[in-house]
Short mmCIF file of C-alpha atoms and ligand atoms in Angstrom, two decimals:
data_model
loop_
_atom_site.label_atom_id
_atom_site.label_comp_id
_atom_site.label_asym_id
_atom_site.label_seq_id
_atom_site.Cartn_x
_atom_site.Cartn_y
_atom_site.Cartn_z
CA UNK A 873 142.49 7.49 106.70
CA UNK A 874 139.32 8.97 108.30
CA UNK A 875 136.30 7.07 108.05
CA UNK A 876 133.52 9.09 105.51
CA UNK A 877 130.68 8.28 107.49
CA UNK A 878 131.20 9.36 111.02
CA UNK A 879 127.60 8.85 111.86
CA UNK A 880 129.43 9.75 116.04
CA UNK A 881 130.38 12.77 114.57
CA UNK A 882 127.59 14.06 112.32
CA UNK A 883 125.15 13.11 115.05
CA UNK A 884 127.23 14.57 118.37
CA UNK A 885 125.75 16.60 121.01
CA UNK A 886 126.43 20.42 120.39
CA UNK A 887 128.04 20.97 123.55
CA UNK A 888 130.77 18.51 122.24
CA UNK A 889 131.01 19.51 118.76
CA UNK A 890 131.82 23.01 120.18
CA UNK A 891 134.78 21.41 122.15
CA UNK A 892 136.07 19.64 119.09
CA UNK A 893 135.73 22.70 117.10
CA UNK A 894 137.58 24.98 119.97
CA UNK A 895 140.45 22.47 120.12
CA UNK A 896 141.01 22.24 116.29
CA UNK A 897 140.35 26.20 116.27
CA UNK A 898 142.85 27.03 118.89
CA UNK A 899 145.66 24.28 116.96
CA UNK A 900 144.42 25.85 113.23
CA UNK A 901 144.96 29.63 114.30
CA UNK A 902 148.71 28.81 115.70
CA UNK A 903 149.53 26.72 112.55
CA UNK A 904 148.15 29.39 110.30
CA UNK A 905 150.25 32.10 112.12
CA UNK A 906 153.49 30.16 111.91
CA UNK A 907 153.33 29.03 108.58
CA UNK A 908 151.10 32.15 106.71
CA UNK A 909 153.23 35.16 106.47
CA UNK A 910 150.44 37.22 105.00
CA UNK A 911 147.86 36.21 107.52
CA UNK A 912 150.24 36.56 110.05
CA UNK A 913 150.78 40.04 108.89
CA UNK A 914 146.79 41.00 109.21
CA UNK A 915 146.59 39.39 112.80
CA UNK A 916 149.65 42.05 113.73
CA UNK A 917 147.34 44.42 112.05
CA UNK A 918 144.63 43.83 114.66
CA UNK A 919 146.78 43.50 117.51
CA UNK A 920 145.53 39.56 117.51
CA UNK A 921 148.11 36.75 118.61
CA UNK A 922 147.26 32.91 119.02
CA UNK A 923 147.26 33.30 122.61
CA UNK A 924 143.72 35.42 122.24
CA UNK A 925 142.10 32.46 120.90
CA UNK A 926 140.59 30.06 123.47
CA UNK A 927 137.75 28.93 120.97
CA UNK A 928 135.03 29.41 118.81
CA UNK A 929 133.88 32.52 121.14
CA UNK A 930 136.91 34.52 120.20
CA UNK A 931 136.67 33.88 116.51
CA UNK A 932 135.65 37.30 115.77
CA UNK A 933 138.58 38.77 116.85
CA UNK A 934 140.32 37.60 114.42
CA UNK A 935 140.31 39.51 110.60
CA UNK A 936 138.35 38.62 107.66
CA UNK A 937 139.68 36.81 104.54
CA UNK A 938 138.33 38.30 101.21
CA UNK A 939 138.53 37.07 97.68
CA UNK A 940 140.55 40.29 96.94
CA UNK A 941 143.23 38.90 99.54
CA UNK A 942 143.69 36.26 97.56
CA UNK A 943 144.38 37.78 94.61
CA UNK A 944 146.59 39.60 96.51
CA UNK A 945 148.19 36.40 97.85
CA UNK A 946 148.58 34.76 94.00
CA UNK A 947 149.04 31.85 93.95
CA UNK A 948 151.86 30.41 97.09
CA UNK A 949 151.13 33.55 99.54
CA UNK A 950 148.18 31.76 101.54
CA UNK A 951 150.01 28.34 101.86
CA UNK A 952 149.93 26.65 105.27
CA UNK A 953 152.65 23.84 104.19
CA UNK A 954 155.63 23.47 102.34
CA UNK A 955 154.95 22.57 97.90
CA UNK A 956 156.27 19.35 98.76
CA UNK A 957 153.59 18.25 100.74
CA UNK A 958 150.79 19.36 98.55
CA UNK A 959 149.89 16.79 96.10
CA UNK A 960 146.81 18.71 93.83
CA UNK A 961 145.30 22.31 93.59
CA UNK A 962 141.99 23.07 92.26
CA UNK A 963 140.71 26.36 91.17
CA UNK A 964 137.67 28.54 90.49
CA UNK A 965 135.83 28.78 86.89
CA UNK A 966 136.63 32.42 86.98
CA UNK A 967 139.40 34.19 84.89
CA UNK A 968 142.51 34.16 83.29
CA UNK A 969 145.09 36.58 85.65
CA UNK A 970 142.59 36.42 88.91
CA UNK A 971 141.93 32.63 89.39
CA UNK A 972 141.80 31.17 92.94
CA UNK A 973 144.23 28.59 93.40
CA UNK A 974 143.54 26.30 96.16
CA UNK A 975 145.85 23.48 97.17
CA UNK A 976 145.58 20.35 99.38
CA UNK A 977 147.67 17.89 101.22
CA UNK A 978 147.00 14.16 101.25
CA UNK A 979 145.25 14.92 104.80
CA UNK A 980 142.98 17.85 103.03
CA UNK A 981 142.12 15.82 100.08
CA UNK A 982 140.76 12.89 102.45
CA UNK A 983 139.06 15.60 104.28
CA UNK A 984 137.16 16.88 101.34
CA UNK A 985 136.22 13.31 100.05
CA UNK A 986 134.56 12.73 103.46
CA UNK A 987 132.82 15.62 103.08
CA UNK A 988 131.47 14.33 99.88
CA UNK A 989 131.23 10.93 100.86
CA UNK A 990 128.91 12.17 104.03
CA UNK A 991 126.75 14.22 101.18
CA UNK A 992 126.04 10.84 98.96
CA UNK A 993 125.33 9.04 102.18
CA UNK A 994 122.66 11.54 103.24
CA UNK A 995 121.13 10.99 99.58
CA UNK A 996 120.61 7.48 100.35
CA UNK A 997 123.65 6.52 99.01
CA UNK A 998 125.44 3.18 99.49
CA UNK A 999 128.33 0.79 97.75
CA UNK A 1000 125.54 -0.70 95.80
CA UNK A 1001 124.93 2.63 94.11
CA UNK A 1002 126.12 3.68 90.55
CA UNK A 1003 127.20 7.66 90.63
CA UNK A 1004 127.21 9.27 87.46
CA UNK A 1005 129.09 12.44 88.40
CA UNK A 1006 127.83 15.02 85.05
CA UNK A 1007 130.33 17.73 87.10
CA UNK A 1008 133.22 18.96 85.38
CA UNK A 1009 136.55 17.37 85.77
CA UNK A 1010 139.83 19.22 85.82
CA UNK A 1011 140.21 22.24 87.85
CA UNK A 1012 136.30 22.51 88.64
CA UNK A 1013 136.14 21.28 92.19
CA UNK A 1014 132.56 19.61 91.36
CA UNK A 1015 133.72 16.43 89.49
CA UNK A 1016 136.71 15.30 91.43
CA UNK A 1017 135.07 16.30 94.75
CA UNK A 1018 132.00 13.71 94.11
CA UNK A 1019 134.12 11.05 91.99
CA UNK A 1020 136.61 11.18 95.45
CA UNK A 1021 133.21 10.75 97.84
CA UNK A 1022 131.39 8.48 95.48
CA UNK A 1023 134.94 5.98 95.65
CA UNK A 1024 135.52 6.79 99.40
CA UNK A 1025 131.31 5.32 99.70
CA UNK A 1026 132.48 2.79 97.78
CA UNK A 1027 129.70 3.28 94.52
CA UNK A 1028 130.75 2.27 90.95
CA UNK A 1029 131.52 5.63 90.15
CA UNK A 1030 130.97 6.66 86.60
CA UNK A 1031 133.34 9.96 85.73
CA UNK A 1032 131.31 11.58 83.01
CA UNK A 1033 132.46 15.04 83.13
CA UNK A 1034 129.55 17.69 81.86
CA UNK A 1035 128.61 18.14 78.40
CA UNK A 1036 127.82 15.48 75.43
CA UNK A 1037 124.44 14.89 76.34
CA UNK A 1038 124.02 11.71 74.51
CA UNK A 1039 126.58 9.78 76.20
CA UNK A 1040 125.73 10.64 79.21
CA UNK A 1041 122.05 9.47 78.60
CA UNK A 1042 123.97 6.12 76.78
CA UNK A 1043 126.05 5.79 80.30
CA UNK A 1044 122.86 6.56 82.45
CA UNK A 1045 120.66 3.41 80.89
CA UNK A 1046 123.36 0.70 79.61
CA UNK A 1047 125.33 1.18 83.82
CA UNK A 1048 122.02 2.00 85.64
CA UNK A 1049 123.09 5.09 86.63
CA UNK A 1050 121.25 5.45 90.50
CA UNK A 1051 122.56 8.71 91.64
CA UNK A 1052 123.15 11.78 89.28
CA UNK A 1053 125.31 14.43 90.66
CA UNK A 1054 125.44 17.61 88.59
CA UNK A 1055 124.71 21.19 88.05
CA UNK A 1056 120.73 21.50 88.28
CA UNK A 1057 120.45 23.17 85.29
CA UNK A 1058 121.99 19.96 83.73
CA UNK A 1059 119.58 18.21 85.42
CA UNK A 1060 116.64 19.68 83.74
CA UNK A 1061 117.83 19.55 80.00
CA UNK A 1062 119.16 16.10 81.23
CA UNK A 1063 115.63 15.36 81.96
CA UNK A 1064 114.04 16.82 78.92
CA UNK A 1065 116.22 15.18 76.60
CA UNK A 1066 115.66 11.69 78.44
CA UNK A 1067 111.73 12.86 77.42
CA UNK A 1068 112.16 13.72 74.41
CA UNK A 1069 113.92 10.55 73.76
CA UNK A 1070 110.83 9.03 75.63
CA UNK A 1071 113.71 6.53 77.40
CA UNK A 1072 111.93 7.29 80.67
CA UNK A 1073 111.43 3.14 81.37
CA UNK A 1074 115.11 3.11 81.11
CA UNK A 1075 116.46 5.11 83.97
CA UNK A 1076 117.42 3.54 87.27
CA UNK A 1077 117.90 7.02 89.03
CA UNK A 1078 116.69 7.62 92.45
CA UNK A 1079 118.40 10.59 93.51
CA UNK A 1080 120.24 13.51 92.31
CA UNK A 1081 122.85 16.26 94.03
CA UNK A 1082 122.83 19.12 92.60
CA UNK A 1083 125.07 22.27 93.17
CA UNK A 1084 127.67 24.94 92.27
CA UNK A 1085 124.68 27.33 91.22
CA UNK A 1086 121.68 29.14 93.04
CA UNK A 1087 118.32 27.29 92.35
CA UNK A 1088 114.75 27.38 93.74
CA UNK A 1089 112.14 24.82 95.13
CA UNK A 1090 110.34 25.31 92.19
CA UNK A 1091 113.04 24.07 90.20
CA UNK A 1092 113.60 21.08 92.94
CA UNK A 1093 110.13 20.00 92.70
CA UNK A 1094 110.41 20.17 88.23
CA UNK A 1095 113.36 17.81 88.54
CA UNK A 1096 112.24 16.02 91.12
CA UNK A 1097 108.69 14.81 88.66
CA UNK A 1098 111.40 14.48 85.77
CA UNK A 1099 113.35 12.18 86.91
CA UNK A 1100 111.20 10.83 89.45
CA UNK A 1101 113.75 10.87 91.96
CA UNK A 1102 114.38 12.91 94.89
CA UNK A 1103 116.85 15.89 94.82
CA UNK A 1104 119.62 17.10 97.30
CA UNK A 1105 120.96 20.59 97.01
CA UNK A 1106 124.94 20.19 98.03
CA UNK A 1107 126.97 23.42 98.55
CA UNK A 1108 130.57 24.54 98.55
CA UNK A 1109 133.59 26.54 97.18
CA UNK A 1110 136.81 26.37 95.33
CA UNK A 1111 138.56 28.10 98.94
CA UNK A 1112 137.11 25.78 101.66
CA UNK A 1113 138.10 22.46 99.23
CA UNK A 1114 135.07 22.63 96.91
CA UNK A 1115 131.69 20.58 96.98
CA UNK A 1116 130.46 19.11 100.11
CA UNK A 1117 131.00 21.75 102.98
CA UNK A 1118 127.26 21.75 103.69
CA UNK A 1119 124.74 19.15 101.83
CA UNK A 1120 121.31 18.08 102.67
CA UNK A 1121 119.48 14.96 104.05
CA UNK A 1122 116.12 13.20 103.01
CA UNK A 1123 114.08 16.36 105.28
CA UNK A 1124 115.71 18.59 102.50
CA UNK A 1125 115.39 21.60 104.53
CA UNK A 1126 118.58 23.40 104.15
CA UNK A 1127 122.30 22.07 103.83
CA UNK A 1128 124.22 20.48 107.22
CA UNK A 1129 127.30 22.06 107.32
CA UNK A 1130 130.59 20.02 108.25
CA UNK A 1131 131.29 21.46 111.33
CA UNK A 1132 133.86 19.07 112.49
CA UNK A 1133 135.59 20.88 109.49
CA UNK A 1134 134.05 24.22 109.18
CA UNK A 1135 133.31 27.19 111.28
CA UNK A 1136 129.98 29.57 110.14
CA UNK A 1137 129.54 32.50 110.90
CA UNK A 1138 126.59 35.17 110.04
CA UNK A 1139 127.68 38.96 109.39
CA UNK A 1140 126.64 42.07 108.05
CA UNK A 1141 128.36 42.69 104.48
CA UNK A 1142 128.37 45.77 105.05
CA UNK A 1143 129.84 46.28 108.59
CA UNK A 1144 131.53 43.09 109.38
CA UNK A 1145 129.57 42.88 112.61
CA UNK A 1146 128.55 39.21 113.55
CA UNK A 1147 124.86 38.45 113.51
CA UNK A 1148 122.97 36.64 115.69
CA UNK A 1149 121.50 32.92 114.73
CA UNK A 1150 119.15 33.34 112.44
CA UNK A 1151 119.74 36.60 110.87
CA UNK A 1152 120.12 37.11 106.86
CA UNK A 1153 123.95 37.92 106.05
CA UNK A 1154 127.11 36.64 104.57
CA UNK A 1155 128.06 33.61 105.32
CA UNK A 1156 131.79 33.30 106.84
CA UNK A 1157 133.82 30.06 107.33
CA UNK A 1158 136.81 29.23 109.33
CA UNK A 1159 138.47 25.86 107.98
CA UNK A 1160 139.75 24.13 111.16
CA UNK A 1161 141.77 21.34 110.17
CA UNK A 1162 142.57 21.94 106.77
CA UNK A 1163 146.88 22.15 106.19
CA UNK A 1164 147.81 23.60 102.90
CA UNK A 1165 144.73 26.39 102.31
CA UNK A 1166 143.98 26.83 106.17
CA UNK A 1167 141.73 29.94 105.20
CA UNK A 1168 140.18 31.78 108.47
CA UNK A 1169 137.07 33.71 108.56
CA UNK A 1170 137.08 33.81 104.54
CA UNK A 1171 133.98 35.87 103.33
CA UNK A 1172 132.29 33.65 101.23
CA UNK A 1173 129.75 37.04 99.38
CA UNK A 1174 127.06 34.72 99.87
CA UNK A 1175 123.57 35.57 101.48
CA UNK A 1176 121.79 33.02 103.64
CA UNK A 1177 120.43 32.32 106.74
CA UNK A 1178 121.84 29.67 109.81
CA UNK A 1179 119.70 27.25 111.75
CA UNK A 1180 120.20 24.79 114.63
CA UNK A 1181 116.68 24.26 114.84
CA UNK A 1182 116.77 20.30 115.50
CA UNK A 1183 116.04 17.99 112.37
CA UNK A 1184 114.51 14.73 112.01
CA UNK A 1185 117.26 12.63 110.46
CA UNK A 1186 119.35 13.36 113.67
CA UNK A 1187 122.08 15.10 112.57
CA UNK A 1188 123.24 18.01 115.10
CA UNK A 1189 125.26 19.97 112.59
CA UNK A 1190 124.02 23.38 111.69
CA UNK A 1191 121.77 24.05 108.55
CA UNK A 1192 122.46 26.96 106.26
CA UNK A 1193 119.77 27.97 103.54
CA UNK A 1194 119.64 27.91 100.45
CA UNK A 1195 122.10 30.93 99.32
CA UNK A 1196 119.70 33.52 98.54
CA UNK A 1197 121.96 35.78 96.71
CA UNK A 1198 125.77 37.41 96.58
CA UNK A 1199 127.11 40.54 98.36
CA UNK A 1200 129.46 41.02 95.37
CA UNK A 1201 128.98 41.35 91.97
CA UNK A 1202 130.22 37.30 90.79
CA UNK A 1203 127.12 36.06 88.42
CA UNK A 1204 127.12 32.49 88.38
CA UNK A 1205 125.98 31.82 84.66
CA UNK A 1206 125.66 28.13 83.43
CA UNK A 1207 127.99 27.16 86.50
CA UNK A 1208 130.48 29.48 85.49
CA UNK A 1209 131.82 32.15 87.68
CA UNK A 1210 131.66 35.66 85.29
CA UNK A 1211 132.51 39.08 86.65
CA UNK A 1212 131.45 41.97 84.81
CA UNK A 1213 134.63 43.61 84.86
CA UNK A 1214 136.18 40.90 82.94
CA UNK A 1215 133.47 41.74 80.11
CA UNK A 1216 134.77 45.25 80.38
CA UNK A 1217 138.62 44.21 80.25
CA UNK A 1218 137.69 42.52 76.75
CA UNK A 1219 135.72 44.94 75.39
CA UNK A 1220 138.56 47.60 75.86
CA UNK A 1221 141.18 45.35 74.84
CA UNK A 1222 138.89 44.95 71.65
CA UNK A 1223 138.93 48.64 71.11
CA UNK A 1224 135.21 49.40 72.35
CA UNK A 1225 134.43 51.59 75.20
CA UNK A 1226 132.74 50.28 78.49
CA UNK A 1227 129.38 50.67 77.23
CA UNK A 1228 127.59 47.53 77.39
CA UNK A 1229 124.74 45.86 79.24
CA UNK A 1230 124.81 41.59 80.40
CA UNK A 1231 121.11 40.27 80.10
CA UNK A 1232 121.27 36.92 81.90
CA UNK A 1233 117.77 35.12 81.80
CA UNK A 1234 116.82 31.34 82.07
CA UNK A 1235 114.98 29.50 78.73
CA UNK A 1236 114.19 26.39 78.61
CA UNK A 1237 115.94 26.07 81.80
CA UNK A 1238 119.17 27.07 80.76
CA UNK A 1239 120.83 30.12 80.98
CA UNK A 1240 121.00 32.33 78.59
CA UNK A 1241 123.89 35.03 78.26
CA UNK A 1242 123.88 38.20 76.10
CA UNK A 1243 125.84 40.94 76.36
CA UNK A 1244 124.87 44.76 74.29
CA UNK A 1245 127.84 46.68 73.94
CA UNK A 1246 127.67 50.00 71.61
CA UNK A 1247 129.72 50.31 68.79
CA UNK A 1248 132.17 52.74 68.05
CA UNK A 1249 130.99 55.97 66.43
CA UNK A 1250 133.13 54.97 63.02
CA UNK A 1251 131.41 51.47 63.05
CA UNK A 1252 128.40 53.36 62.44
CA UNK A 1253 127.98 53.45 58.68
CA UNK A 1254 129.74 49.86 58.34
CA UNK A 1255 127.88 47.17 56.69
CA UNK A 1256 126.09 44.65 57.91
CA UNK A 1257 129.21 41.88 57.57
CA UNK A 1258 131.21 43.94 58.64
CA UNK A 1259 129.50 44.41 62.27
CA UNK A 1260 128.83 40.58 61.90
CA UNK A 1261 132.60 40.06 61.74
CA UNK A 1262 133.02 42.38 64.53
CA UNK A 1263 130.58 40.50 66.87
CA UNK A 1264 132.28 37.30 65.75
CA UNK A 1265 135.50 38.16 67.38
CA UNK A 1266 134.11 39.72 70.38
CA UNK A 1267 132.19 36.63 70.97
CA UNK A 1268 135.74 34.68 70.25
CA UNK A 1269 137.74 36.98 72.85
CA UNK A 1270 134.96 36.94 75.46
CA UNK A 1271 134.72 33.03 75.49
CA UNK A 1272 138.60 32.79 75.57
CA UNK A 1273 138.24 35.10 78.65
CA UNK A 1274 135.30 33.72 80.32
CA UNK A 1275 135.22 30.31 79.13
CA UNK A 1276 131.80 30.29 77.93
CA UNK A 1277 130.02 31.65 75.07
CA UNK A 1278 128.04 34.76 75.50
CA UNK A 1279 125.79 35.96 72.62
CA UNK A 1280 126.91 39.78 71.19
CA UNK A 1281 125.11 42.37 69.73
CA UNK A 1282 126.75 45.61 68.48
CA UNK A 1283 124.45 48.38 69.52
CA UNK A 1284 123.92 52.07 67.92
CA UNK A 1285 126.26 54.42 70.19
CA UNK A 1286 124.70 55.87 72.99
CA UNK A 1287 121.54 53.89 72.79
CA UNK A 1288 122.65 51.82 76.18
CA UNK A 1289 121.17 54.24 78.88
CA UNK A 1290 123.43 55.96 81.40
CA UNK A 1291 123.18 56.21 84.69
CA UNK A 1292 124.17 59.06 86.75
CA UNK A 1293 125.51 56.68 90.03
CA UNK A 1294 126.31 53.60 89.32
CA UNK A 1295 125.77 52.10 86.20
CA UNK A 1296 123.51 49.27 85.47
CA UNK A 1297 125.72 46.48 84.17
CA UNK A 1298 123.76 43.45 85.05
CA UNK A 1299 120.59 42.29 83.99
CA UNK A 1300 119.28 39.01 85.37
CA UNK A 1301 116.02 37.78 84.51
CA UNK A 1302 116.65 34.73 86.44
CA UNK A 1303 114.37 35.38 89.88
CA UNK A 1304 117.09 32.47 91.28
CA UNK A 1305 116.25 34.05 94.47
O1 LIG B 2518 130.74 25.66 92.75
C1 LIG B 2518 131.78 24.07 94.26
C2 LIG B 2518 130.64 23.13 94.04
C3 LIG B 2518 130.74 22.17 93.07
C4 LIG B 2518 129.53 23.18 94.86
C5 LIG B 2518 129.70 21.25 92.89
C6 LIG B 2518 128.49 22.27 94.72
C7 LIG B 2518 128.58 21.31 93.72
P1 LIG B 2518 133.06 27.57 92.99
O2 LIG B 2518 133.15 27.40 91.51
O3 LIG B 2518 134.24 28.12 93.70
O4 LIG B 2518 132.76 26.21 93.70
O5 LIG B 2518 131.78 28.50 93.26
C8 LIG B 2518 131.38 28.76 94.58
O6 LIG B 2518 129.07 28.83 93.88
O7 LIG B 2518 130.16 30.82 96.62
C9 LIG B 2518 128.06 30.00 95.66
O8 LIG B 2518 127.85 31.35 95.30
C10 LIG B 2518 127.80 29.09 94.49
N1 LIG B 2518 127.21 27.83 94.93
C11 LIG B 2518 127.83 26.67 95.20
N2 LIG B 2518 126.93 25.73 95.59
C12 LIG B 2518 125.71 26.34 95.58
C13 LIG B 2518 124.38 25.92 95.89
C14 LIG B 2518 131.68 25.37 93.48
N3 LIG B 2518 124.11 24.69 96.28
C15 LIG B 2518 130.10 29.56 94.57
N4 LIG B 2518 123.40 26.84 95.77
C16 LIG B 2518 129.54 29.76 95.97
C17 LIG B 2518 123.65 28.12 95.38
C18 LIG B 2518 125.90 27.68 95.17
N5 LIG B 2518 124.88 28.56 95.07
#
């Protein structure tokens, strides 16, 4: 079993880290074309075969990966190895019909926990820590990926799961919770309701890492004075394992990415072309030693900046930014992934046509999630309970679709303002970025 803490290789020279990561490149892109039909297929495409690939250099000539291609692929046609010698999958908070399956091996499981593991370590964390992981459990890669780190550290690790406030706060003071790992949004009404409660003297927390959603210094510095405790931003997704593919250390200046594990690349969204260092585009990863999701070059949507610039803790691996916003259309609402198209498949499916309007904004530090749709012209002279009734079961069908509840309000027809390009679907309030 690797070792979590690698301190050789977080810390190793560049020119050697590029050797380890042309090696494992080189051995990934011939496993991934003799085991991945599909992927196989879109190399042919290109006129690409393994024998082009000598290292990290030739990486961009191979093609892109796109959420749409797995879709496509749902849910065996990306697989690198055989069912047998998967042992979990994980998937994204999205939908019902378009979910992203992801599955490991023993070998990519162990992988991902060091990833993890490396994450809590760089937040100060040690065996004599207590990790209250406030993530989700189940398909959500956030609570498995920090309970597997927080064990692999070798912290009493306490699985909470999200939601139930009061428990968690019971947990957090009777165990002596040290190190809170959550959404940041969960963080801050975490922290309100601990003042509220005016239990302050009871917490034990000295750090918290916080993820799966876009948030700002600002909001880093609020739960930081909370809590008192320092905060680590940690980033990842469902298709490169989950949590932990880039995390920060005490200078808290953007997130180390794995590189051992993980290829990044900057391009243009809109032409594909790869940017220099530096440069504001989407962020690309090439998963080098993973064996049952061995995605290449998989656009991630998401908008940030790389640096190598050197940092004080001594890590060599390269720093990505804080996301600074998506190339696609995915909002990320209470740590849920919601399109707006799945909006418009319930709202047709309901009867209604696609006239609506999402107003995300953040209260009290939470998000809030409202979504205008204009009623049919017959609805018009209905009474009052009987639009309440209506709104009732569009709020049921949207939360069975999304799997969170989004407020509804039945509008008069034609009162949501067209657009003559595209319409305006989305608006967030939020300033995340
Ligand atoms: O959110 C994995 C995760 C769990 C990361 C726990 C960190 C902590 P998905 O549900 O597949 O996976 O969503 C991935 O979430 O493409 C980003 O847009 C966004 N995201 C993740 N971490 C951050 C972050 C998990 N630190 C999508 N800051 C990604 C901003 C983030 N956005």
């Amino acid at each position: 079993m690797a070792n979590y803490y690698q301190k050789e290789i977080e810390t190793m020279p560049y020119e050697q880290l590029r050797q380890l990561q042309n090696e494992r490149l080189v051995k990934q892109v011939r496993h991934v074309w003799d085991n991945v039909p599909y992927y196989r297929a879109k190399m042919q495409e290109k006129g690409v075969t393994p024998d082009d690939i000598h290292g990290v250099e030739d990486l961009h000539k191979l093609p892109f990966l796109k959420k749409d291609d797995l879709r496509e692929a749902y849910p065996y046609g990306l697989m690198g190895k055989p069912l047998s010698e998967c042992v979990r999958i994980q998937s994204t908070s999205g939908t019902t019909g378009k979910r992203v399956v992801a599955f490991y091996t023993q070998h990519d499981i162990d992988l991902w926990e060091d990833c993890c593991a490396r994450a809590i370590v760089a937040a100060g964390g040690t065996k004599e820590d207590v990790v209250h992981v406030a993530y989700g459990y189940g398909l959500f890669t956030g609570g498995p990926g920090l309970n597997g780190g927080s064990h692999r550290v070798g912290c009493l690790t306490l699985p909470l799961s999200s939601g139930n406030t009061e428990r968690q706060l019971q947990f957090m003071t009777d165990l002596g919770s040290t190190i809170l790992c959550c959404t940041p949004s969960y963080a801050l009404y975490l922290a309100e309701s601990i003042h509220e409660k005016g239990i302050q003297d009871q917490i034990k927390l000295k750090a918290g890492i916080f993820g799966a959603e876009a948030w700002t210094e600002d909001m880093r510095r609020d739960i930081e004075n909370k809590l008192g405790i320092k905060a680590y931003d940690i980033y990842g997704l469902t298709e490169t394992s989950g949590p932990g593919v880039a995390y920060e250390c005490e200078a808290q200046t953007g997130m180390h990415i794995n590189e051992d594990h993980f290829i990044a690349e900057i391009i243009d969204p809109d032409t594909g072309e790869v940017l220099p260092e530096g440069s504001k585009g989407e962020l690309v990863f090439t998963a080098i030693d993973k064996e049952a999701f061995p995605l290449l070059r998989y656009r991630t949507r998401d908008i940030c900046v790389l640096s190598r610039e050197k940092c004080p803790c001594g890590r060599t691996h390269v720093k990505m930014s804080k996301p600074m916003g998506r190339s696609d259309d995915m909002l990320i609402i209470r740590g849920v992934n919601v399109f707006p198209s799945q909006i418009e498949t319930v709202l047709l499916q309901q009867g209604y046509a696609a006239n609506y309007q999402i107003i995300v904004d953040r209260v009290n530090n939470t998000d809030t999630f409202e979504i205008m749709v204009e009623m049919n012209p017959g609805m018009f002279s209905d009474s009052l309970a009987k639009i309440t009734q209506a709104e009732k079961q569009l709020v049921d069908a949207l939360k069975s679709m999304l799997g969170i509840a989004a407020k509804v309000k039945l509008v008069t027809p034609k009162s949501i303002t067209r657009s003559e390009g595209k319409a305006v679907r989305v608006i967030d309030k939020r300033k995340l970025y």
